[in-house]
PDB file of C-alpha atoms in Angstrom:
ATOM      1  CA  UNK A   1      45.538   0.950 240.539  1.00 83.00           C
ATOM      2  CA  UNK A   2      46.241  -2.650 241.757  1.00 94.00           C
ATOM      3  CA  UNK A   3      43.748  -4.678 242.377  1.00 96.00           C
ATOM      4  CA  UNK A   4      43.380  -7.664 244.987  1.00 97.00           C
ATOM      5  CA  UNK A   5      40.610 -10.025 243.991  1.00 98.00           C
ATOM      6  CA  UNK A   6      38.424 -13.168 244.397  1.00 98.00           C
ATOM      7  CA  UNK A   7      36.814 -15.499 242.145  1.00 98.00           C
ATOM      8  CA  UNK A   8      34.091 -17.881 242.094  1.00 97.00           C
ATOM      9  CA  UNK A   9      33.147 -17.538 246.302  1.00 98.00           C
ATOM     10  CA  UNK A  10      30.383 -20.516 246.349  1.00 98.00           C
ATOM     11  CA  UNK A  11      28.084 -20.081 248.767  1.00 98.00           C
ATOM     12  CA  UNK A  12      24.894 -21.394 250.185  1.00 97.00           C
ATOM     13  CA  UNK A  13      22.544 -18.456 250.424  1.00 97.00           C
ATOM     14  CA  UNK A  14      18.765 -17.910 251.647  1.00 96.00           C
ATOM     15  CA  UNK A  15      18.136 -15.675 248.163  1.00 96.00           C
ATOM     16  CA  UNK A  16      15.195 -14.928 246.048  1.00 93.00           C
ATOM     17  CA  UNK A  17      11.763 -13.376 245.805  1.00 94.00           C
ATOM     18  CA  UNK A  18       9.347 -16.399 246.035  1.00 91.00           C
ATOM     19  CA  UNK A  19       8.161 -18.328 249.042  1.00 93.00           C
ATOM     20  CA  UNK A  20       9.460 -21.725 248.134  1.00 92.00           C
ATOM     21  CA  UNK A  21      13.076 -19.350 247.497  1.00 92.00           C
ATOM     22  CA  UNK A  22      12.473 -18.511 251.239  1.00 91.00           C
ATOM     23  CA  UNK A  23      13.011 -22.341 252.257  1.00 93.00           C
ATOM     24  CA  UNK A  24      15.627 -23.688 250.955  1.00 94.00           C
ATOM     25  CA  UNK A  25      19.701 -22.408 250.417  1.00 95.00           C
ATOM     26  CA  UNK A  26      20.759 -21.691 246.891  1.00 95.00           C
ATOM     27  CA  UNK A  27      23.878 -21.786 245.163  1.00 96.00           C
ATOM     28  CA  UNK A  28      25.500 -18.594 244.882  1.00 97.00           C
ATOM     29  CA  UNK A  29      28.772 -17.237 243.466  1.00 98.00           C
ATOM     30  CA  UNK A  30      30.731 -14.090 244.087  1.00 98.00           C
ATOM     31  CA  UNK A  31      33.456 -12.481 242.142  1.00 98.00           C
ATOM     32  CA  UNK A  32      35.619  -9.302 244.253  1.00 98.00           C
ATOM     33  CA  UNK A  33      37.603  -6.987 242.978  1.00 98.00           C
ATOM     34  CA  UNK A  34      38.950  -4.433 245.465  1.00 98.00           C
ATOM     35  CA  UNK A  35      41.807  -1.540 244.619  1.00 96.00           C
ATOM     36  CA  UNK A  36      44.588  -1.534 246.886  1.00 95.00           C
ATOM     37  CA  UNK A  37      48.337  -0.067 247.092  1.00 94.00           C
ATOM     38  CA  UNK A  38      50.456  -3.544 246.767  1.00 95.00           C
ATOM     39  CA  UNK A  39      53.811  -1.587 247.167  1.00 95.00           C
ATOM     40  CA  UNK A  40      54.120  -1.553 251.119  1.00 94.00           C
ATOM     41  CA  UNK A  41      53.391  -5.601 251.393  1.00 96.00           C
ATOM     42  CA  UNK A  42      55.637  -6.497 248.276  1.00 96.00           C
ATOM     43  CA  UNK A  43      58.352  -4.668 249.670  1.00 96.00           C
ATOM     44  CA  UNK A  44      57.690  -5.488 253.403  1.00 96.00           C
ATOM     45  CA  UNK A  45      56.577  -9.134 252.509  1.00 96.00           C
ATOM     46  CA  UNK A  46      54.133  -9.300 255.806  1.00 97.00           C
ATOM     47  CA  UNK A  47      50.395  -9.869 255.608  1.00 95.00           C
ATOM     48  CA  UNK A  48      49.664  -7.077 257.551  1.00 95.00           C
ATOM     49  CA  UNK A  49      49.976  -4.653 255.345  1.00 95.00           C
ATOM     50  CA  UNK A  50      48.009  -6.320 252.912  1.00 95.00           C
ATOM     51  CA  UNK A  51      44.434  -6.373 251.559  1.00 96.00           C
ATOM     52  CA  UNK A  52      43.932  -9.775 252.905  1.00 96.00           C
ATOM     53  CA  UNK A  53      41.429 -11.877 250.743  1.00 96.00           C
ATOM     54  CA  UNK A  54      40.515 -14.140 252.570  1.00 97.00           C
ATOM     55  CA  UNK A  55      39.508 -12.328 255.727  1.00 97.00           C
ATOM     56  CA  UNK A  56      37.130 -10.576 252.708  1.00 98.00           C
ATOM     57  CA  UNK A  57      36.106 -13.981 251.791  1.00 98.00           C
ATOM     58  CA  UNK A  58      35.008 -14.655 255.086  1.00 98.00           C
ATOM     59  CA  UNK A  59      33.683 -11.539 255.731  1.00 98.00           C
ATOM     60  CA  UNK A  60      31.229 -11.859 252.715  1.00 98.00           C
ATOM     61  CA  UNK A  61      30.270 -15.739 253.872  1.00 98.00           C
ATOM     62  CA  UNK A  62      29.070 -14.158 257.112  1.00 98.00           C
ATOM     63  CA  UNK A  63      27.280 -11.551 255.462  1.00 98.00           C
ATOM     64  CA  UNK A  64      25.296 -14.290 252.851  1.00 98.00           C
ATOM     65  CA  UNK A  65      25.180 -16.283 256.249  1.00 97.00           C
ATOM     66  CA  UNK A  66      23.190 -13.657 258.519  1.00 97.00           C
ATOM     67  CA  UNK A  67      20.028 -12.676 256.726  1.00 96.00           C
ATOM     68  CA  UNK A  68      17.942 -13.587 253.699  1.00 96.00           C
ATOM     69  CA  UNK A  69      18.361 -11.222 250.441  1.00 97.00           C
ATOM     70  CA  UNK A  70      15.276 -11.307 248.472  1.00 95.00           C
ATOM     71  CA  UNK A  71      17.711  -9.975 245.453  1.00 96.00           C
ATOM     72  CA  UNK A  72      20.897  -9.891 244.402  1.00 97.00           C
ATOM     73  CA  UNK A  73      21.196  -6.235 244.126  1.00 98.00           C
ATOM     74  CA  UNK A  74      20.621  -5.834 248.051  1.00 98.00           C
ATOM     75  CA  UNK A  75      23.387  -8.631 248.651  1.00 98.00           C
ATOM     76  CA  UNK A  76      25.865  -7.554 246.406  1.00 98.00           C
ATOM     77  CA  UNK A  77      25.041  -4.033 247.753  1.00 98.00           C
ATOM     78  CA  UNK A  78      25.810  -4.978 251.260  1.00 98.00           C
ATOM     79  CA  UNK A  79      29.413  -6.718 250.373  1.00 98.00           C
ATOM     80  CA  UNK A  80      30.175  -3.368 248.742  1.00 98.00           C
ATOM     81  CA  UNK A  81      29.695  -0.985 251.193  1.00 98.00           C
ATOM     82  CA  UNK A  82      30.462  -3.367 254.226  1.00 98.00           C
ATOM     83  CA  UNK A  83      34.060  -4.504 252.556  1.00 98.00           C
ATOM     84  CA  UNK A  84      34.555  -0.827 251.631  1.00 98.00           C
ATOM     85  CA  UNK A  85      33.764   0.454 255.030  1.00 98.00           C
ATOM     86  CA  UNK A  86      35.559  -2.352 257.419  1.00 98.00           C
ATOM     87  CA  UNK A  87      38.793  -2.738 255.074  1.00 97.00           C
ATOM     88  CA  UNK A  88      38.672   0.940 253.976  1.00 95.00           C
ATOM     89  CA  UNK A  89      39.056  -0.210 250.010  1.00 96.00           C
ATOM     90  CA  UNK A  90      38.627   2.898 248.099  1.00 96.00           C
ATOM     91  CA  UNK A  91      36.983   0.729 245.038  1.00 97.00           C
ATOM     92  CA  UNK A  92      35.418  -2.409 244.457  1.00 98.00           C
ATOM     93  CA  UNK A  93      33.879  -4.385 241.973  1.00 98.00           C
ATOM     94  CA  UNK A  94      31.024  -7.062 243.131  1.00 98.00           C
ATOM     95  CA  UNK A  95      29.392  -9.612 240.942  1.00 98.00           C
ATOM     96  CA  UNK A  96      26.731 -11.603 242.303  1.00 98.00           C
ATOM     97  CA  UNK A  97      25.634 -15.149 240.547  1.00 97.00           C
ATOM     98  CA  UNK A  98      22.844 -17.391 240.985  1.00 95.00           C
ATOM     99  CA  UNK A  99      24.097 -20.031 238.894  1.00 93.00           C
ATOM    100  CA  UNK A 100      20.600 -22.146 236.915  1.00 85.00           C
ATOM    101  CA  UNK A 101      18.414 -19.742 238.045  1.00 85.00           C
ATOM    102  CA  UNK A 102      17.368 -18.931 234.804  1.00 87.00           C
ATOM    103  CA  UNK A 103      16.106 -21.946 232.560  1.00 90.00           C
ATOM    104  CA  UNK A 104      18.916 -22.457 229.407  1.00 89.00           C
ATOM    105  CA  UNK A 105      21.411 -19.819 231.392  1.00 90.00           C
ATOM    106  CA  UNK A 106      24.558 -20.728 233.405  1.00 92.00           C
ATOM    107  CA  UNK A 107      24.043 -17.912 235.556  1.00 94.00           C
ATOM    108  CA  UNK A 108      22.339 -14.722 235.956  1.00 94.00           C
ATOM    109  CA  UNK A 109      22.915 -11.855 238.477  1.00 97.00           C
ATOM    110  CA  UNK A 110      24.889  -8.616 238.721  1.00 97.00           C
ATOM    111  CA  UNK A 111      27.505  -6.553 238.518  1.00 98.00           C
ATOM    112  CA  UNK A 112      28.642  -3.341 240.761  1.00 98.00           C
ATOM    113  CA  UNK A 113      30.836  -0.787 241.561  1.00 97.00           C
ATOM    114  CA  UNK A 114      31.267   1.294 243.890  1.00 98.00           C
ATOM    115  CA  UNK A 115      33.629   4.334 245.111  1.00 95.00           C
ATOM    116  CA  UNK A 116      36.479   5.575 242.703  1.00 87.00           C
ATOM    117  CA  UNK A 117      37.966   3.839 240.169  1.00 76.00           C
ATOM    118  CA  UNK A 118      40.579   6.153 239.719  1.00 75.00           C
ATOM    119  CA  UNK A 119      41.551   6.281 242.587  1.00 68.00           C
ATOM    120  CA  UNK A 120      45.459   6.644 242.733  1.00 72.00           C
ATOM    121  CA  UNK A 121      47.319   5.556 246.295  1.00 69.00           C
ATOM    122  CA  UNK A 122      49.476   8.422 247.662  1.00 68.00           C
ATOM    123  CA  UNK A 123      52.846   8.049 247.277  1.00 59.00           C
TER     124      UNK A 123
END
């Protein structure tokens, strides 16, 4: 399985559980790792045929951007099934971060995947 993938996504997000969480923006970071076939774009060498990255980067800013997720679960949920759906990945793997959100902690959140991870493209 190949895998096309993003690191460290910072983003401002309306996140968490308590009121003064409802307020403000928070720092957030995603990590995406999404299965796709890599043959036909190394060997035709044109961005169509690839899993492009950053239109799933943007796609997951716009998802952080349009509602408030009282967890990280829900969000990181969302990304999965909406990247899965739209870009028809057949895996992925999200992590979710709220970097300082727990006292002596870098970061806390969660990891997830979804849909087959051994999955094999057809030849």
């Amino acid at each position: 399985m190949d895998i096309v993938y993003v690191r460290d996504l910072k983003l401002d997000a309306r996140i968490g559980i308590y009121e003064w969480e409802k307020r403000i923006f928070q720092k957030i970071r995603v990590d995406l790792e999404m299965a796709w076939d890599n043959r036909l774009p190394a060997n035709s060498d044109n961005i169509k045929d690839t899993l492009n990255y950053k239109t799933a980067a943007k796609r997951v800013k716009a998802l952080v951007d349009a509602d408030h997720y009282e967890l990280v679960e829900r969000l990181a949920e969302t990304i999965a099934s909406t990247l899965m759906q739209e870009l028809q990945i057949p895996w992925i793997q999200v992590t979710v971060g709220k970097p300082g959100a727990v006292h002596g902690s870098s970061e806390v959140g969660v990891r997830i995947e979804r849909g087959n991870r051994a999955w094999q493209p057809s030849i």
